[in-house]
């Protein structure tokens, strides 16, 4: 019997010819990523680790340190990297949100297993990697032993057909899926089909990242020409993609006709069965607009926002925050003039960090405020007060809405 | 591995932000623990006692990798039961030494204040108050090993990876 992409990767990592849904396997992990939070709370430096060449340390969630508690993570991380000779150490200045840094340094590779504490590690699925969040204790264990266990969940396949329309992005594909099908708890998701060619890499990563919000285990894309183009620019080591077999077993196969999609917005609380076309929420006034996070702080997201905002102004009474996903994105956005266009329009462009996305620093919202965000989560209290409302949409929708002062379909604002 | 404890029931898709809000991540663990369910059930952390059990519905623990289990342990919570867990949350609980068992239908047989009896080896739980009982899947051996060690870190310490 055939295997899905994720089954193939897990079988390979466990040294088995075949795995099936329901089976528990012990996998060798190809890349283990530690983030600053790991060093902030409960860190004890290990006496030995499995392989320093398979470890990366990325400072991302709270940098530069907003509190003393976070500041103390820095020296511990630096000592660990120094003592173990970790070459892949992305300290402040080379930093960025870990999933972005993983992508731009080619750490998520086809057919391999990547582990990181953070729940959005599934982002690496955009590059055909079995990547998922595993929590601090488990990642610490993998750091020491080099392996961990997975129970293979059933796989649902999304078959993409036709072409994505202009101003409709990966965020909208995700919101459509979440709104229509709800959560995928204890399921793997797989994306493929002829329509995939019209979905650029940054949009694939948005989708893979956001599968955490529907509680999926792994979210994996196939390797096509578009993906190869990205990988050629980001890794020089050979890799072996995991393609799904023709006779792979799926729990369900769902077709999405990309040409029928439009901009969507998730209402506050959850994305599951809670996303609607933007046109149904127009004129909801907003206080804060945010473009950033591992899902939508990519260079292309900033370009989209800059193109919409260039020569225009953020509406009075609205704050627009833009957080590049990494220092590299920040530098590229400066060179390409995106930062200038955004700042001239009245946006606050911040340092790269998780910051506002998890209501930690730079952009916390107050009770009674309405926030429209292009980040990952619209949970109650996620970005500050539990009495703030958080709506979630694409960077284009957020940028257009910041100009309008209320939620608006970007296709109207641009026309 | 059998335990008995007083029950607190919460709903579906309770998120990690509802249990370990972002602002609490700036606090030391004992203080952070005072904020579990801060908005969902204000005041709960004053009522929960050593040995209590939390019962939840579907998709329990949707969200981030924050070590929520450490907060429950700090509050004395002895076990979590749910109709269904988010897999990251479930792993996190086990790895921090907090027993968590998936029991489809469990939320329906408990109300706040009932007493639960749970056997993790045999994989069942019973409402001692009403006598309703559900048989589910037992915890696998390797998961029981992690729990018996008190979580992954004590296990790694025993294996010589971490200073004791
Ligand atoms: S940007 Fe937000 S979702 Fe992404 S890793 Fe940071 S806190 Fe998590």
mmCIF file with all atom_site columns, N, CA, C and O in Angstrom, chain A residues 45-48 69 117 119 132-136 138 141 144 149 183 185-186 213 215 217 360 377 379-380 382, chain B residues 17 22 25-26 39 58-59 62-66 84-88 91-92 95 142 152 156 159-161 163:
data_model
loop_
_atom_site.group_PDB
_atom_site.id
_atom_site.type_symbol
_atom_site.label_atom_id
_atom_site.label_alt_id
_atom_site.label_comp_id
_atom_site.label_asym_id
_atom_site.label_entity_id
_atom_site.label_seq_id
_atom_site.pdbx_PDB_ins_code
_atom_site.Cartn_x
_atom_site.Cartn_y
_atom_site.Cartn_z
_atom_site.occupancy
_atom_site.B_iso_or_equiv
_atom_site.pdbx_formal_charge
_atom_site.auth_seq_id
_atom_site.auth_comp_id
_atom_site.auth_asym_id
_atom_site.auth_atom_id
_atom_site.pdbx_PDB_model_num
ATOM 1   N N  . UNK A 1 45  ? 21.895  23.772 31.559 1.00 0.00 ? 45  UNK A N  1
ATOM 2   C CA . UNK A 1 45  ? 22.712  23.358 30.404 1.00 0.00 ? 45  UNK A CA 1
ATOM 3   C C  . UNK A 1 45  ? 23.001  21.858 30.479 1.00 0.00 ? 45  UNK A C  1
ATOM 4   O O  . UNK A 1 45  ? 23.438  21.349 31.508 1.00 0.00 ? 45  UNK A O  1
ATOM 5   N N  . UNK A 1 46  ? 22.741  21.133 29.363 1.00 0.00 ? 46  UNK A N  1
ATOM 6   C CA . UNK A 1 46  ? 22.965  19.684 29.384 1.00 0.00 ? 46  UNK A CA 1
ATOM 7   C C  . UNK A 1 46  ? 24.452  19.331 29.481 1.00 0.00 ? 46  UNK A C  1
ATOM 8   O O  . UNK A 1 46  ? 25.312  20.121 29.093 1.00 0.00 ? 46  UNK A O  1
ATOM 9   N N  . UNK A 1 47  ? 24.738  18.123 29.975 1.00 0.00 ? 47  UNK A N  1
ATOM 10  C CA . UNK A 1 47  ? 26.128  17.664 30.120 1.00 0.00 ? 47  UNK A CA 1
ATOM 11  C C  . UNK A 1 47  ? 26.685  17.179 28.789 1.00 0.00 ? 47  UNK A C  1
ATOM 12  O O  . UNK A 1 47  ? 27.883  17.206 28.560 1.00 0.00 ? 47  UNK A O  1
ATOM 13  N N  . UNK A 1 48  ? 25.793  16.652 27.933 1.00 0.00 ? 48  UNK A N  1
ATOM 14  C CA . UNK A 1 48  ? 26.229  16.255 26.592 1.00 0.00 ? 48  UNK A CA 1
ATOM 15  C C  . UNK A 1 48  ? 25.033  16.374 25.661 1.00 0.00 ? 48  UNK A C  1
ATOM 16  O O  . UNK A 1 48  ? 23.884  16.269 26.110 1.00 0.00 ? 48  UNK A O  1
ATOM 17  N N  . UNK A 1 69  ? 13.625  39.210 32.956 1.00 0.00 ? 69  UNK A N  1
ATOM 18  C CA . UNK A 1 69  ? 13.419  37.765 32.803 1.00 0.00 ? 69  UNK A CA 1
ATOM 19  C C  . UNK A 1 69  ? 13.916  37.304 31.422 1.00 0.00 ? 69  UNK A C  1
ATOM 20  O O  . UNK A 1 69  ? 14.616  36.303 31.297 1.00 0.00 ? 69  UNK A O  1
ATOM 21  N N  . UNK A 1 117 ? 10.565  23.906 19.693 1.00 0.00 ? 117 UNK A N  1
ATOM 22  C CA . UNK A 1 117 ? 9.528   23.988 20.712 1.00 0.00 ? 117 UNK A CA 1
ATOM 23  C C  . UNK A 1 117 ? 8.260   24.629 20.162 1.00 0.00 ? 117 UNK A C  1
ATOM 24  O O  . UNK A 1 117 ? 7.168   24.209 20.485 1.00 0.00 ? 117 UNK A O  1
ATOM 25  N N  . UNK A 1 119 ? 4.968   26.153 18.543 1.00 0.00 ? 119 UNK A N  1
ATOM 26  C CA . UNK A 1 119 ? 3.827   25.464 17.920 1.00 0.00 ? 119 UNK A CA 1
ATOM 27  C C  . UNK A 1 119 ? 3.731   25.706 16.410 1.00 0.00 ? 119 UNK A C  1
ATOM 28  O O  . UNK A 1 119 ? 3.123   24.907 15.706 1.00 0.00 ? 119 UNK A O  1
ATOM 29  N N  . UNK A 1 132 ? 7.332   20.022 13.279 1.00 0.00 ? 132 UNK A N  1
ATOM 30  C CA . UNK A 1 132 ? 6.221   20.344 14.180 1.00 0.00 ? 132 UNK A CA 1
ATOM 31  C C  . UNK A 1 132 ? 6.742   20.831 15.521 1.00 0.00 ? 132 UNK A C  1
ATOM 32  O O  . UNK A 1 132 ? 7.886   20.558 15.888 1.00 0.00 ? 132 UNK A O  1
ATOM 33  N N  . UNK A 1 133 ? 5.879   21.534 16.240 1.00 0.00 ? 133 UNK A N  1
ATOM 34  C CA . UNK A 1 133 ? 6.198   22.010 17.569 1.00 0.00 ? 133 UNK A CA 1
ATOM 35  C C  . UNK A 1 133 ? 6.123   20.864 18.553 1.00 0.00 ? 133 UNK A C  1
ATOM 36  O O  . UNK A 1 133 ? 5.232   20.022 18.470 1.00 0.00 ? 133 UNK A O  1
ATOM 37  N N  . UNK A 1 134 ? 7.087   20.827 19.480 1.00 0.00 ? 134 UNK A N  1
ATOM 38  C CA . UNK A 1 134 ? 7.129   19.693 20.404 1.00 0.00 ? 134 UNK A CA 1
ATOM 39  C C  . UNK A 1 134 ? 7.264   20.106 21.868 1.00 0.00 ? 134 UNK A C  1
ATOM 40  O O  . UNK A 1 134 ? 7.333   19.245 22.732 1.00 0.00 ? 134 UNK A O  1
ATOM 41  N N  . UNK A 1 135 ? 7.311   21.379 22.148 1.00 0.00 ? 135 UNK A N  1
ATOM 42  C CA . UNK A 1 135 ? 7.383   21.797 23.542 1.00 0.00 ? 135 UNK A CA 1
ATOM 43  C C  . UNK A 1 135 ? 8.804   21.752 24.085 1.00 0.00 ? 135 UNK A C  1
ATOM 44  O O  . UNK A 1 135 ? 9.655   21.016 23.587 1.00 0.00 ? 135 UNK A O  1
ATOM 45  N N  . UNK A 1 136 ? 9.066   22.548 25.119 1.00 0.00 ? 136 UNK A N  1
ATOM 46  C CA . UNK A 1 136 ? 10.439  22.714 25.615 1.00 0.00 ? 136 UNK A CA 1
ATOM 47  C C  . UNK A 1 136 ? 11.086  21.447 26.194 1.00 0.00 ? 136 UNK A C  1
ATOM 48  O O  . UNK A 1 136 ? 12.274  21.206 25.946 1.00 0.00 ? 136 UNK A O  1
ATOM 49  N N  . UNK A 1 138 ? 10.503  18.300 25.470 1.00 0.00 ? 138 UNK A N  1
ATOM 50  C CA . UNK A 1 138 ? 10.780  17.319 24.426 1.00 0.00 ? 138 UNK A CA 1
ATOM 51  C C  . UNK A 1 138 ? 11.921  17.772 23.519 1.00 0.00 ? 138 UNK A C  1
ATOM 52  O O  . UNK A 1 138 ? 12.779  16.962 23.130 1.00 0.00 ? 138 UNK A O  1
ATOM 53  N N  . UNK A 1 141 ? 15.029  17.104 25.190 1.00 0.00 ? 141 UNK A N  1
ATOM 54  C CA . UNK A 1 141 ? 15.331  15.677 25.117 1.00 0.00 ? 141 UNK A CA 1
ATOM 55  C C  . UNK A 1 141 ? 15.931  15.303 23.758 1.00 0.00 ? 141 UNK A C  1
ATOM 56  O O  . UNK A 1 141 ? 16.887  14.524 23.673 1.00 0.00 ? 141 UNK A O  1
ATOM 57  N N  . UNK A 1 144 ? 19.460  16.272 23.476 1.00 0.00 ? 144 UNK A N  1
ATOM 58  C CA . UNK A 1 144 ? 20.354  15.321 24.159 1.00 0.00 ? 144 UNK A CA 1
ATOM 59  C C  . UNK A 1 144 ? 20.487  13.999 23.398 1.00 0.00 ? 144 UNK A C  1
ATOM 60  O O  . UNK A 1 144 ? 21.583  13.472 23.243 1.00 0.00 ? 144 UNK A O  1
ATOM 61  N N  . UNK A 1 149 ? 9.604   10.339 19.417 1.00 0.00 ? 149 UNK A N  1
ATOM 62  C CA . UNK A 1 149 ? 8.552   9.451  18.903 1.00 0.00 ? 149 UNK A CA 1
ATOM 63  C C  . UNK A 1 149 ? 7.435   10.252 18.248 1.00 0.00 ? 149 UNK A C  1
ATOM 64  O O  . UNK A 1 149 ? 7.174   11.388 18.623 1.00 0.00 ? 149 UNK A O  1
ATOM 65  N N  . UNK A 1 183 ? -11.462 22.529 12.587 1.00 0.00 ? 183 UNK A N  1
ATOM 66  C CA . UNK A 1 183 ? -10.139 22.072 13.002 1.00 0.00 ? 183 UNK A CA 1
ATOM 67  C C  . UNK A 1 183 ? -9.818  20.680 12.472 1.00 0.00 ? 183 UNK A C  1
ATOM 68  O O  . UNK A 1 183 ? -10.700 19.955 12.003 1.00 0.00 ? 183 UNK A O  1
ATOM 69  N N  . UNK A 1 185 ? -7.765  18.441 14.345 1.00 0.00 ? 185 UNK A N  1
ATOM 70  C CA . UNK A 1 185 ? -7.060  17.920 15.508 1.00 0.00 ? 185 UNK A CA 1
ATOM 71  C C  . UNK A 1 185 ? -6.647  16.463 15.295 1.00 0.00 ? 185 UNK A C  1
ATOM 72  O O  . UNK A 1 185 ? -7.467  15.649 14.863 1.00 0.00 ? 185 UNK A O  1
ATOM 73  N N  . UNK A 1 186 ? -5.391  16.186 15.603 1.00 0.00 ? 186 UNK A N  1
ATOM 74  C CA . UNK A 1 186 ? -4.847  14.831 15.443 1.00 0.00 ? 186 UNK A CA 1
ATOM 75  C C  . UNK A 1 186 ? -4.975  14.300 14.015 1.00 0.00 ? 186 UNK A C  1
ATOM 76  O O  . UNK A 1 186 ? -5.228  13.118 13.796 1.00 0.00 ? 186 UNK A O  1
ATOM 77  N N  . UNK A 1 213 ? -3.249  26.540 13.905 1.00 0.00 ? 213 UNK A N  1
ATOM 78  C CA . UNK A 1 213 ? -4.515  27.082 14.442 1.00 0.00 ? 213 UNK A CA 1
ATOM 79  C C  . UNK A 1 213 ? -5.670  26.113 14.273 1.00 0.00 ? 213 UNK A C  1
ATOM 80  O O  . UNK A 1 213 ? -6.713  26.270 14.905 1.00 0.00 ? 213 UNK A O  1
ATOM 81  N N  . UNK A 1 215 ? -5.011  22.959 14.678 1.00 0.00 ? 215 UNK A N  1
ATOM 82  C CA . UNK A 1 215 ? -4.608  21.832 15.528 1.00 0.00 ? 215 UNK A CA 1
ATOM 83  C C  . UNK A 1 215 ? -4.071  20.628 14.747 1.00 0.00 ? 215 UNK A C  1
ATOM 84  O O  . UNK A 1 215 ? -4.104  19.512 15.248 1.00 0.00 ? 215 UNK A O  1
ATOM 85  N N  . UNK A 1 217 ? -1.326  18.042 13.155 1.00 0.00 ? 217 UNK A N  1
ATOM 86  C CA . UNK A 1 217 ? -0.013  17.565 13.599 1.00 0.00 ? 217 UNK A CA 1
ATOM 87  C C  . UNK A 1 217 ? 1.070   18.104 12.657 1.00 0.00 ? 217 UNK A C  1
ATOM 88  O O  . UNK A 1 217 ? 1.904   18.899 13.035 1.00 0.00 ? 217 UNK A O  1
ATOM 89  N N  . UNK A 1 360 ? 2.992   40.470 23.865 1.00 0.00 ? 360 UNK A N  1
ATOM 90  C CA . UNK A 1 360 ? 4.072   40.483 24.851 1.00 0.00 ? 360 UNK A CA 1
ATOM 91  C C  . UNK A 1 360 ? 4.731   41.842 24.950 1.00 0.00 ? 360 UNK A C  1
ATOM 92  O O  . UNK A 1 360 ? 4.957   42.367 26.016 1.00 0.00 ? 360 UNK A O  1
ATOM 93  N N  . UNK A 1 377 ? -2.819  34.334 15.329 1.00 0.00 ? 377 UNK A N  1
ATOM 94  C CA . UNK A 1 377 ? -3.866  33.891 16.267 1.00 0.00 ? 377 UNK A CA 1
ATOM 95  C C  . UNK A 1 377 ? -4.812  35.015 16.656 1.00 0.00 ? 377 UNK A C  1
ATOM 96  O O  . UNK A 1 377 ? -4.368  36.112 16.977 1.00 0.00 ? 377 UNK A O  1
ATOM 97  N N  . UNK A 1 379 ? -7.042  34.378 19.190 1.00 0.00 ? 379 UNK A N  1
ATOM 98  C CA . UNK A 1 379 ? -7.579  33.906 20.471 1.00 0.00 ? 379 UNK A CA 1
ATOM 99  C C  . UNK A 1 379 ? -7.932  35.096 21.362 1.00 0.00 ? 379 UNK A C  1
ATOM 100 O O  . UNK A 1 379 ? -7.267  36.124 21.320 1.00 0.00 ? 379 UNK A O  1
ATOM 101 N N  . UNK A 1 380 ? -8.905  34.873 22.235 1.00 0.00 ? 380 UNK A N  1
ATOM 102 C CA . UNK A 1 380 ? -9.243  35.884 23.228 1.00 0.00 ? 380 UNK A CA 1
ATOM 103 C C  . UNK A 1 380 ? -8.014  36.189 24.089 1.00 0.00 ? 380 UNK A C  1
ATOM 104 O O  . UNK A 1 380 ? -7.383  35.266 24.611 1.00 0.00 ? 380 UNK A O  1
ATOM 105 N N  . UNK A 1 382 ? -5.147  37.163 23.221 1.00 0.00 ? 382 UNK A N  1
ATOM 106 C CA . UNK A 1 382 ? -3.869  36.852 22.585 1.00 0.00 ? 382 UNK A CA 1
ATOM 107 C C  . UNK A 1 382 ? -2.949  38.071 22.477 1.00 0.00 ? 382 UNK A C  1
ATOM 108 O O  . UNK A 1 382 ? -1.750  37.983 22.643 1.00 0.00 ? 382 UNK A O  1
ATOM 109 N N  . UNK B 2 17  ? -3.499  30.062 25.477 1.00 0.00 ? 17  UNK B N  1
ATOM 110 C CA . UNK B 2 17  ? -3.540  31.465 25.910 1.00 0.00 ? 17  UNK B CA 1
ATOM 111 C C  . UNK B 2 17  ? -4.520  31.644 27.074 1.00 0.00 ? 17  UNK B C  1
ATOM 112 O O  . UNK B 2 17  ? -4.337  32.535 27.903 1.00 0.00 ? 17  UNK B O  1
ATOM 113 N N  . UNK B 2 22  ? -0.023  35.436 27.608 1.00 0.00 ? 22  UNK B N  1
ATOM 114 C CA . UNK B 2 22  ? 1.264   36.018 27.239 1.00 0.00 ? 22  UNK B CA 1
ATOM 115 C C  . UNK B 2 22  ? 1.897   36.809 28.369 1.00 0.00 ? 22  UNK B C  1
ATOM 116 O O  . UNK B 2 22  ? 3.085   36.647 28.668 1.00 0.00 ? 22  UNK B O  1
ATOM 117 N N  . UNK B 2 25  ? 3.868   35.041 30.999 1.00 0.00 ? 25  UNK B N  1
ATOM 118 C CA . UNK B 2 25  ? 5.181   34.485 30.641 1.00 0.00 ? 25  UNK B CA 1
ATOM 119 C C  . UNK B 2 25  ? 6.318   35.355 31.159 1.00 0.00 ? 25  UNK B C  1
ATOM 120 O O  . UNK B 2 25  ? 7.473   34.952 31.139 1.00 0.00 ? 25  UNK B O  1
ATOM 121 N N  . UNK B 2 26  ? 5.991   36.547 31.617 1.00 0.00 ? 26  UNK B N  1
ATOM 122 C CA . UNK B 2 26  ? 7.023   37.414 32.200 1.00 0.00 ? 26  UNK B CA 1
ATOM 123 C C  . UNK B 2 26  ? 7.238   37.102 33.671 1.00 0.00 ? 26  UNK B C  1
ATOM 124 O O  . UNK B 2 26  ? 8.102   37.690 34.311 1.00 0.00 ? 26  UNK B O  1
ATOM 125 N N  . UNK B 2 39  ? -9.468  34.411 32.468 1.00 0.00 ? 39  UNK B N  1
ATOM 126 C CA . UNK B 2 39  ? -10.664 35.045 31.914 1.00 0.00 ? 39  UNK B CA 1
ATOM 127 C C  . UNK B 2 39  ? -11.821 34.050 31.832 1.00 0.00 ? 39  UNK B C  1
ATOM 128 O O  . UNK B 2 39  ? -12.980 34.392 32.013 1.00 0.00 ? 39  UNK B O  1
ATOM 129 N N  . UNK B 2 58  ? -13.428 18.813 23.537 1.00 0.00 ? 58  UNK B N  1
ATOM 130 C CA . UNK B 2 58  ? -12.630 18.542 22.326 1.00 0.00 ? 58  UNK B CA 1
ATOM 131 C C  . UNK B 2 58  ? -11.456 19.502 22.181 1.00 0.00 ? 58  UNK B C  1
ATOM 132 O O  . UNK B 2 58  ? -11.504 20.629 22.650 1.00 0.00 ? 58  UNK B O  1
ATOM 133 N N  . UNK B 2 59  ? -10.410 19.044 21.464 1.00 0.00 ? 59  UNK B N  1
ATOM 134 C CA . UNK B 2 59  ? -9.315  19.919 21.029 1.00 0.00 ? 59  UNK B CA 1
ATOM 135 C C  . UNK B 2 59  ? -8.736  20.695 22.211 1.00 0.00 ? 59  UNK B C  1
ATOM 136 O O  . UNK B 2 59  ? -8.469  21.892 22.121 1.00 0.00 ? 59  UNK B O  1
ATOM 137 N N  . UNK B 2 62  ? -5.461  23.670 22.345 1.00 0.00 ? 62  UNK B N  1
ATOM 138 C CA . UNK B 2 62  ? -5.135  24.296 21.058 1.00 0.00 ? 62  UNK B CA 1
ATOM 139 C C  . UNK B 2 62  ? -4.240  25.506 21.323 1.00 0.00 ? 62  UNK B C  1
ATOM 140 O O  . UNK B 2 62  ? -4.514  26.292 22.216 1.00 0.00 ? 62  UNK B O  1
ATOM 141 N N  . UNK B 2 63  ? -3.172  25.640 20.551 1.00 0.00 ? 63  UNK B N  1
ATOM 142 C CA . UNK B 2 63  ? -2.361  26.840 20.703 1.00 0.00 ? 63  UNK B CA 1
ATOM 143 C C  . UNK B 2 63  ? -0.884  26.580 20.784 1.00 0.00 ? 63  UNK B C  1
ATOM 144 O O  . UNK B 2 63  ? -0.357  25.767 20.030 1.00 0.00 ? 63  UNK B O  1
ATOM 145 N N  . UNK B 2 64  ? -0.226  27.256 21.712 1.00 0.00 ? 64  UNK B N  1
ATOM 146 C CA . UNK B 2 64  ? 1.234   27.316 21.693 1.00 0.00 ? 64  UNK B CA 1
ATOM 147 C C  . UNK B 2 64  ? 1.868   26.237 22.561 1.00 0.00 ? 64  UNK B C  1
ATOM 148 O O  . UNK B 2 64  ? 1.191   25.412 23.153 1.00 0.00 ? 64  UNK B O  1
ATOM 149 N N  . UNK B 2 65  ? 3.200   26.288 22.610 1.00 0.00 ? 65  UNK B N  1
ATOM 150 C CA . UNK B 2 65  ? 3.954   25.241 23.297 1.00 0.00 ? 65  UNK B CA 1
ATOM 151 C C  . UNK B 2 65  ? 4.291   25.631 24.727 1.00 0.00 ? 65  UNK B C  1
ATOM 152 O O  . UNK B 2 65  ? 5.088   24.977 25.373 1.00 0.00 ? 65  UNK B O  1
ATOM 153 N N  . UNK B 2 66  ? 3.697   26.703 25.215 1.00 0.00 ? 66  UNK B N  1
ATOM 154 C CA . UNK B 2 66  ? 3.965   27.135 26.595 1.00 0.00 ? 66  UNK B CA 1
ATOM 155 C C  . UNK B 2 66  ? 3.776   25.966 27.558 1.00 0.00 ? 66  UNK B C  1
ATOM 156 O O  . UNK B 2 66  ? 2.813   25.211 27.422 1.00 0.00 ? 66  UNK B O  1
ATOM 157 N N  . UNK B 2 84  ? -10.711 14.943 23.729 1.00 0.00 ? 84  UNK B N  1
ATOM 158 C CA . UNK B 2 84  ? -9.686  14.970 22.689 1.00 0.00 ? 84  UNK B CA 1
ATOM 159 C C  . UNK B 2 84  ? -8.673  16.049 23.042 1.00 0.00 ? 84  UNK B C  1
ATOM 160 O O  . UNK B 2 84  ? -9.051  17.114 23.499 1.00 0.00 ? 84  UNK B O  1
ATOM 161 N N  . UNK B 2 85  ? -7.384  15.758 22.842 1.00 0.00 ? 85  UNK B N  1
ATOM 162 C CA . UNK B 2 85  ? -6.331  16.731 23.118 1.00 0.00 ? 85  UNK B CA 1
ATOM 163 C C  . UNK B 2 85  ? -5.708  17.217 21.814 1.00 0.00 ? 85  UNK B C  1
ATOM 164 O O  . UNK B 2 85  ? -5.550  16.439 20.873 1.00 0.00 ? 85  UNK B O  1
ATOM 165 N N  . UNK B 2 86  ? -5.270  18.461 21.810 1.00 0.00 ? 86  UNK B N  1
ATOM 166 C CA . UNK B 2 86  ? -4.313  18.922 20.800 1.00 0.00 ? 86  UNK B CA 1
ATOM 167 C C  . UNK B 2 86  ? -3.032  18.136 21.061 1.00 0.00 ? 86  UNK B C  1
ATOM 168 O O  . UNK B 2 86  ? -2.610  17.994 22.208 1.00 0.00 ? 86  UNK B O  1
ATOM 169 N N  . UNK B 2 87  ? -2.390  17.621 20.020 1.00 0.00 ? 87  UNK B N  1
ATOM 170 C CA . UNK B 2 87  ? -1.295  16.670 20.250 1.00 0.00 ? 87  UNK B CA 1
ATOM 171 C C  . UNK B 2 87  ? -0.067  17.324 20.875 1.00 0.00 ? 87  UNK B C  1
ATOM 172 O O  . UNK B 2 87  ? 0.630   16.701 21.671 1.00 0.00 ? 87  UNK B O  1
ATOM 173 N N  . UNK B 2 88  ? 0.197   18.578 20.548 1.00 0.00 ? 88  UNK B N  1
ATOM 174 C CA . UNK B 2 88  ? 1.335   19.274 21.175 1.00 0.00 ? 88  UNK B CA 1
ATOM 175 C C  . UNK B 2 88  ? 1.075   19.437 22.673 1.00 0.00 ? 88  UNK B C  1
ATOM 176 O O  . UNK B 2 88  ? 1.957   19.199 23.505 1.00 0.00 ? 88  UNK B O  1
ATOM 177 N N  . UNK B 2 91  ? 1.490   16.070 24.491 1.00 0.00 ? 91  UNK B N  1
ATOM 178 C CA . UNK B 2 91  ? 2.909   15.712 24.650 1.00 0.00 ? 91  UNK B CA 1
ATOM 179 C C  . UNK B 2 91  ? 3.536   16.555 25.748 1.00 0.00 ? 91  UNK B C  1
ATOM 180 O O  . UNK B 2 91  ? 4.309   16.060 26.572 1.00 0.00 ? 91  UNK B O  1
ATOM 181 N N  . UNK B 2 92  ? 3.234   17.856 25.714 1.00 0.00 ? 92  UNK B N  1
ATOM 182 C CA . UNK B 2 92  ? 3.789   18.770 26.704 1.00 0.00 ? 92  UNK B CA 1
ATOM 183 C C  . UNK B 2 92  ? 3.427   18.333 28.120 1.00 0.00 ? 92  UNK B C  1
ATOM 184 O O  . UNK B 2 92  ? 4.252   18.378 29.025 1.00 0.00 ? 92  UNK B O  1
ATOM 185 N N  . UNK B 2 95  ? 5.342   15.153 28.998 1.00 0.00 ? 95  UNK B N  1
ATOM 186 C CA . UNK B 2 95  ? 6.774   15.422 29.111 1.00 0.00 ? 95  UNK B CA 1
ATOM 187 C C  . UNK B 2 95  ? 7.132   16.237 30.356 1.00 0.00 ? 95  UNK B C  1
ATOM 188 O O  . UNK B 2 95  ? 8.271   16.206 30.812 1.00 0.00 ? 95  UNK B O  1
ATOM 189 N N  . UNK B 2 142 ? 5.747   3.410  26.935 1.00 0.00 ? 142 UNK B N  1
ATOM 190 C CA . UNK B 2 142 ? 6.820   4.405  26.960 1.00 0.00 ? 142 UNK B CA 1
ATOM 191 C C  . UNK B 2 142 ? 6.355   5.732  27.555 1.00 0.00 ? 142 UNK B C  1
ATOM 192 O O  . UNK B 2 142 ? 7.123   6.458  28.165 1.00 0.00 ? 142 UNK B O  1
ATOM 193 N N  . UNK B 2 152 ? 10.240  14.243 31.361 1.00 0.00 ? 152 UNK B N  1
ATOM 194 C CA . UNK B 2 152 ? 11.441  13.975 30.565 1.00 0.00 ? 152 UNK B CA 1
ATOM 195 C C  . UNK B 2 152 ? 12.722  14.452 31.234 1.00 0.00 ? 152 UNK B C  1
ATOM 196 O O  . UNK B 2 152 ? 13.757  13.796 31.134 1.00 0.00 ? 152 UNK B O  1
ATOM 197 N N  . UNK B 2 156 ? 16.026  12.309 31.813 1.00 0.00 ? 156 UNK B N  1
ATOM 198 C CA . UNK B 2 156 ? 17.316  12.624 31.198 1.00 0.00 ? 156 UNK B CA 1
ATOM 199 C C  . UNK B 2 156 ? 18.413  12.755 32.262 1.00 0.00 ? 156 UNK B C  1
ATOM 200 O O  . UNK B 2 156 ? 19.567  12.400 32.024 1.00 0.00 ? 156 UNK B O  1
ATOM 201 N N  . UNK B 2 159 ? 19.591  9.455  33.105 1.00 0.00 ? 159 UNK B N  1
ATOM 202 C CA . UNK B 2 159 ? 20.398  8.882  32.020 1.00 0.00 ? 159 UNK B CA 1
ATOM 203 C C  . UNK B 2 159 ? 21.721  9.615  31.824 1.00 0.00 ? 159 UNK B C  1
ATOM 204 O O  . UNK B 2 159 ? 22.483  9.303  30.909 1.00 0.00 ? 159 UNK B O  1
ATOM 205 N N  . UNK B 2 160 ? 21.971  10.602 32.673 1.00 0.00 ? 160 UNK B N  1
ATOM 206 C CA . UNK B 2 160 ? 23.274  11.261 32.658 1.00 0.00 ? 160 UNK B CA 1
ATOM 207 C C  . UNK B 2 160 ? 23.419  12.405 31.673 1.00 0.00 ? 160 UNK B C  1
ATOM 208 O O  . UNK B 2 160 ? 24.534  12.835 31.371 1.00 0.00 ? 160 UNK B O  1
ATOM 209 N N  . UNK B 2 161 ? 22.301  12.925 31.160 1.00 0.00 ? 161 UNK B N  1
ATOM 210 C CA . UNK B 2 161 ? 22.383  14.041 30.210 1.00 0.00 ? 161 UNK B CA 1
ATOM 211 C C  . UNK B 2 161 ? 22.364  15.410 30.900 1.00 0.00 ? 161 UNK B C  1
ATOM 212 O O  . UNK B 2 161 ? 22.769  16.406 30.325 1.00 0.00 ? 161 UNK B O  1
ATOM 213 N N  . UNK B 2 163 ? 22.754  17.623 34.726 1.00 0.00 ? 163 UNK B N  1
ATOM 214 C CA . UNK B 2 163 ? 23.209  17.531 36.117 1.00 0.00 ? 163 UNK B CA 1
ATOM 215 C C  . UNK B 2 163 ? 22.019  17.277 37.035 1.00 0.00 ? 163 UNK B C  1
ATOM 216 O O  . UNK B 2 163 ? 20.949  17.836 36.826 1.00 0.00 ? 163 UNK B O  1
#
